[in-house]
Amino acid sequence: MSRNVSKAMLMAAGLGTRMRPLTEKTPKPLVEFNGKPLIDHALDRLEEAGIEEVVVNVHYLADQLEAHLKKRKTPVTVISDERDALLDTGGGVKKALPLLGDDPVLTFNSDSVWVEGYGSNLRDLIDAFDPDRMDALLMIADAVRTVGYCGRGDFTMDPDGRLTRREESTTAPYMFAGVQVIKPALFKDGPAGAFSTNRIWDGLIEKGTLYGQRMQGLWMHVGSPDDLKDAEAALKET
């Protein structure tokens, strides 16, 4: 594993609107999936991959998340407080830059869950990241081999692993699976306030430095209560 990837940022500040009514009094990262909160599935994956410190951004029902995280000893968690304003994924990383350092980091959507194939998808992603060629390496899933995803896909990929956007009114074979290795410095010049990481990715596509790696196993989309039930059923089947 690359010694330069020892930190992660766990994206946990969203409102969880599509997950209502489960999120009316509970932040989405604390909604249970297969017997434990979504955020613990993510933290367990990160710990298994050797990540030592995880920055967690909080906004909606932040007190509940902070209280939950205090119960964990490993990995070490550090709060990036977004109570004053929700900053979206790009703005959230920009705010957390003083906590993340200069080396490449993992970013991990707190609702990204999957069944592993062979080995560890996170360790494989970290091992595959080449900072000389890549500014970001996204974990991508086959769009037609996921649970709960009904979209047209996000990206196409060339033989070298470079990603390009799906063209309008077409379908694409791959979708972002919620995890990436990325260089934090890319966010320094982002706009003030809220902005999406998609803004960063578009610039990298133009440069030819946005890459993807196909994950092994089964990725599960858990955006709504029905998606959650479908994913739990699929987990039992596997």
Short mmCIF file of C-alpha atoms in Angstrom, two decimals:
data_model
loop_
_atom_site.label_atom_id
_atom_site.label_comp_id
_atom_site.label_asym_id
_atom_site.label_seq_id
_atom_site.Cartn_x
_atom_site.Cartn_y
_atom_site.Cartn_z
CA MET A 1 0.00 0.00 0.00
CA SER A 2 1.17 3.49 -0.82
CA ARG A 3 2.63 5.16 2.24
CA ASN A 4 1.29 8.46 0.92
CA VAL A 5 -2.36 7.50 1.53
CA SER A 6 -2.92 7.32 5.26
CA LYS A 7 -5.84 9.74 5.62
CA ALA A 8 -9.41 9.72 4.36
CA MET A 9 -12.35 12.09 4.29
CA LEU A 10 -15.74 10.59 4.98
CA MET A 11 -18.57 12.60 3.46
CA ALA A 12 -21.31 12.61 6.10
CA ALA A 13 -22.86 16.09 5.98
CA GLY A 14 -25.76 15.52 3.57
CA LEU A 15 -29.44 15.99 4.43
CA GLY A 16 -30.49 12.47 3.40
CA THR A 17 -33.68 13.82 1.84
CA ARG A 18 -34.38 10.75 -0.31
CA MET A 19 -33.99 8.48 2.70
CA ARG A 20 -36.95 10.02 4.54
CA PRO A 21 -38.79 9.16 6.73
CA LEU A 22 -35.76 7.31 8.17
CA THR A 23 -33.79 10.55 8.26
CA GLU A 24 -36.41 12.81 9.85
CA LYS A 25 -34.75 12.40 13.25
CA THR A 26 -31.59 10.50 12.31
CA PRO A 27 -28.72 11.61 10.03
CA LYS A 28 -28.36 9.32 7.05
CA PRO A 29 -24.91 8.01 8.09
CA LEU A 30 -26.53 6.61 11.26
CA VAL A 31 -29.31 4.79 9.39
CA GLU A 32 -28.75 1.07 9.94
CA PHE A 33 -27.83 -1.30 7.14
CA ASN A 34 -27.51 -4.98 7.93
CA GLY A 35 -27.50 -4.33 11.67
CA LYS A 36 -25.11 -1.38 11.97
CA PRO A 37 -25.02 2.28 10.91
CA LEU A 38 -23.88 3.07 7.39
CA ILE A 39 -21.00 5.15 8.70
CA ASP A 40 -19.60 2.19 10.61
CA HIS A 41 -19.55 0.09 7.45
CA ALA A 42 -17.43 2.83 5.87
CA LEU A 43 -15.12 3.24 8.88
CA ASP A 44 -14.62 -0.53 9.11
CA ARG A 45 -13.60 -0.62 5.44
CA LEU A 46 -11.15 2.24 5.99
CA GLU A 47 -9.65 0.62 9.06
CA GLU A 48 -9.19 -2.68 7.22
CA ALA A 49 -7.39 -0.81 4.44
CA GLY A 50 -4.88 0.67 6.87
CA ILE A 51 -6.22 4.23 7.02
CA GLU A 52 -5.06 5.81 10.26
CA GLU A 53 -7.09 9.04 10.40
CA VAL A 54 -10.49 9.93 8.99
CA VAL A 55 -11.86 13.46 8.67
CA VAL A 56 -15.66 13.41 8.90
CA ASN A 57 -17.70 16.41 7.81
CA VAL A 58 -20.96 17.05 9.67
CA HIS A 59 -23.96 19.33 9.14
CA TYR A 60 -27.42 17.77 9.52
CA LEU A 61 -28.09 16.50 13.07
CA ALA A 62 -24.36 16.89 13.63
CA ASP A 63 -24.54 16.35 17.41
CA GLN A 64 -25.78 12.79 16.90
CA LEU A 65 -22.91 11.99 14.53
CA GLU A 66 -20.29 13.46 16.82
CA ALA A 67 -21.63 11.52 19.81
CA HIS A 68 -21.56 8.30 17.79
CA LEU A 69 -18.02 8.84 16.53
CA LYS A 70 -16.71 9.42 20.05
CA LYS A 71 -17.50 5.77 20.80
CA ARG A 72 -14.94 4.58 18.22
CA LYS A 73 -11.24 4.35 19.00
CA THR A 74 -10.03 3.33 15.55
CA PRO A 75 -9.54 4.73 13.08
CA VAL A 76 -8.99 8.14 14.65
CA THR A 77 -11.78 10.50 13.58
CA VAL A 78 -11.53 14.29 13.29
CA ILE A 79 -14.59 16.49 12.75
CA SER A 80 -14.85 19.07 9.98
CA ASP A 81 -17.76 21.20 11.16
CA GLU A 82 -20.16 22.40 8.46
CA ARG A 83 -23.02 23.32 10.77
CA ASP A 84 -23.07 26.90 9.48
CA ALA A 85 -23.50 25.97 5.82
CA LEU A 86 -23.76 22.81 3.75
CA LEU A 87 -20.84 22.90 1.31
CA ASP A 88 -21.46 19.96 -1.07
CA THR A 89 -18.65 17.51 -1.78
CA GLY A 90 -16.08 19.90 -3.26
CA GLY A 91 -16.69 22.69 -0.79
CA GLY A 92 -16.55 20.18 2.05
CA VAL A 93 -13.11 18.97 1.02
CA LYS A 94 -11.87 22.54 0.56
CA LYS A 95 -12.96 23.48 4.09
CA ALA A 96 -11.21 20.39 5.47
CA LEU A 97 -7.88 21.02 3.70
CA PRO A 98 -6.06 22.11 6.90
CA LEU A 99 -6.98 18.73 8.40
CA LEU A 100 -6.12 16.63 5.34
CA GLY A 101 -2.54 17.65 4.62
CA ASP A 102 -0.81 17.59 1.25
CA ASP A 103 -0.58 13.88 0.41
CA PRO A 104 -3.26 12.09 -1.64
CA VAL A 105 -6.32 11.11 0.40
CA LEU A 106 -9.28 8.80 0.07
CA THR A 107 -12.71 10.40 -0.06
CA PHE A 108 -15.55 8.06 0.81
CA ASN A 109 -19.29 8.68 0.60
CA SER A 110 -20.77 7.46 3.87
CA ASP A 111 -23.59 5.64 2.03
CA SER A 112 -21.27 3.63 -0.25
CA VAL A 113 -21.64 -0.07 0.57
CA TRP A 114 -20.60 -3.17 -1.30
CA VAL A 115 -19.89 -6.87 -1.09
CA GLU A 116 -16.19 -7.52 -1.65
CA GLY A 117 -14.97 -9.75 -4.43
CA TYR A 118 -11.41 -11.03 -4.16
CA GLY A 119 -9.18 -9.03 -1.84
CA SER A 120 -9.92 -5.46 -0.78
CA ASN A 121 -11.22 -2.82 -3.18
CA LEU A 122 -9.80 0.00 -1.05
CA ARG A 123 -6.33 -1.49 -0.82
CA ASP A 124 -6.38 -2.20 -4.55
CA LEU A 125 -7.44 1.38 -5.27
CA ILE A 126 -4.66 2.81 -3.10
CA ASP A 127 -2.08 0.50 -4.65
CA ALA A 128 -3.18 1.46 -8.17
CA PHE A 129 -2.92 5.22 -7.62
CA ASP A 130 0.05 6.62 -9.53
CA PRO A 131 0.56 10.30 -8.62
CA ASP A 132 2.88 10.82 -11.57
CA ARG A 133 0.06 10.07 -14.05
CA MET A 134 -3.10 10.59 -12.03
CA ASP A 135 -4.69 13.46 -10.17
CA ALA A 136 -7.62 11.30 -9.09
CA LEU A 137 -8.46 7.61 -9.28
CA LEU A 138 -12.13 6.73 -8.91
CA MET A 139 -13.53 3.40 -7.81
CA ILE A 140 -16.10 2.60 -10.49
CA ALA A 141 -18.73 -0.12 -10.72
CA ASP A 142 -20.32 -1.77 -13.74
CA ALA A 143 -23.60 0.14 -14.03
CA VAL A 144 -25.57 -2.96 -15.01
CA ARG A 145 -24.18 -5.06 -12.14
CA THR A 146 -25.30 -3.00 -9.17
CA VAL A 147 -28.21 -3.18 -6.75
CA GLY A 148 -30.65 -0.27 -6.66
CA TYR A 149 -29.10 1.82 -9.46
CA CYS A 150 -31.35 2.65 -12.41
CA GLY A 151 -29.37 5.41 -14.13
CA ARG A 152 -27.53 5.55 -17.44
CA GLY A 153 -24.04 5.35 -15.98
CA ASP A 154 -21.49 8.12 -15.43
CA PHE A 155 -18.31 7.38 -17.37
CA THR A 156 -16.65 5.61 -20.23
CA MET A 157 -13.05 4.42 -19.83
CA ASP A 158 -10.24 3.99 -22.33
CA PRO A 159 -7.80 1.03 -22.25
CA ASP A 160 -5.37 3.03 -20.07
CA GLY A 161 -8.05 3.73 -17.48
CA ARG A 162 -8.74 7.38 -18.34
CA LEU A 163 -12.33 8.44 -17.74
CA THR A 164 -14.62 10.60 -19.87
CA ARG A 165 -18.21 11.68 -19.21
CA ARG A 166 -21.21 9.92 -20.62
CA GLU A 167 -22.48 11.88 -23.60
CA GLU A 168 -25.97 13.31 -23.40
CA SER A 169 -28.80 10.93 -24.42
CA THR A 170 -26.46 7.91 -24.29
CA THR A 171 -25.59 5.27 -21.75
CA ALA A 172 -22.19 4.58 -20.21
CA PRO A 173 -20.88 1.32 -18.75
CA TYR A 174 -19.47 2.64 -15.46
CA MET A 175 -20.68 4.62 -12.47
CA PHE A 176 -18.84 6.27 -9.62
CA ALA A 177 -18.99 3.94 -6.60
CA GLY A 178 -18.50 6.65 -3.99
CA VAL A 179 -14.76 6.28 -3.30
CA GLN A 180 -11.68 7.90 -4.83
CA VAL A 181 -8.04 8.70 -4.20
CA ILE A 182 -7.41 12.37 -5.01
CA LYS A 183 -4.82 15.10 -4.49
CA PRO A 184 -6.20 17.63 -1.96
CA ALA A 185 -4.42 20.57 -3.59
CA LEU A 186 -6.90 20.38 -6.46
CA PHE A 187 -9.56 21.90 -4.21
CA LYS A 188 -7.57 24.96 -3.10
CA ASP A 189 -8.70 27.12 -6.00
CA GLY A 190 -12.32 26.03 -5.83
CA PRO A 191 -14.97 28.74 -5.41
CA ALA A 192 -16.05 30.00 -2.01
CA GLY A 193 -19.00 28.18 -0.51
CA ALA A 194 -20.69 25.09 -1.89
CA PHE A 195 -19.51 23.34 -5.03
CA SER A 196 -19.44 19.78 -6.34
CA THR A 197 -16.38 17.59 -6.89
CA ASN A 198 -17.74 17.24 -10.42
CA ARG A 199 -16.23 20.68 -11.05
CA ILE A 200 -12.78 19.26 -10.22
CA TRP A 201 -13.34 16.12 -12.28
CA ASP A 202 -14.31 18.09 -15.39
CA GLY A 203 -10.98 19.91 -15.27
CA LEU A 204 -9.11 16.64 -14.85
CA ILE A 205 -10.90 15.07 -17.80
CA GLU A 206 -9.65 17.94 -19.96
CA LYS A 207 -6.10 17.31 -18.69
CA GLY A 208 -6.41 13.54 -19.12
CA THR A 209 -5.61 12.87 -15.45
CA LEU A 210 -8.93 11.47 -14.21
CA TYR A 211 -8.68 7.68 -14.00
CA GLY A 212 -10.95 4.86 -12.93
CA GLN A 213 -10.52 1.40 -11.49
CA ARG A 214 -13.24 -1.21 -11.74
CA MET A 215 -14.20 -2.58 -8.36
CA GLN A 216 -14.61 -6.26 -7.63
CA GLY A 217 -17.80 -7.58 -6.06
CA LEU A 218 -21.26 -6.03 -5.88
CA TRP A 219 -21.93 -2.32 -5.29
CA MET A 220 -25.23 -1.35 -3.71
CA HIS A 221 -27.00 1.98 -4.05
CA VAL A 222 -28.82 2.92 -0.82
CA GLY A 223 -30.43 6.24 -1.61
CA SER A 224 -33.94 5.49 -0.34
CA PRO A 225 -35.67 3.17 2.18
CA ASP A 226 -36.65 0.83 -0.66
CA ASP A 227 -33.05 0.77 -1.92
CA LEU A 228 -31.95 -0.12 1.60
CA LYS A 229 -34.33 -3.08 1.72
CA ASP A 230 -33.19 -4.27 -1.71
CA ALA A 231 -29.56 -4.03 -0.71
CA GLU A 232 -30.11 -5.98 2.52
CA ALA A 233 -31.96 -8.68 0.55
CA ALA A 234 -29.10 -8.86 -1.97
CA LEU A 235 -26.59 -9.13 0.87
CA LYS A 236 -28.44 -12.10 2.31
CA GLU A 237 -28.46 -13.81 -1.07
CA THR A 238 -24.69 -13.47 -1.42
#
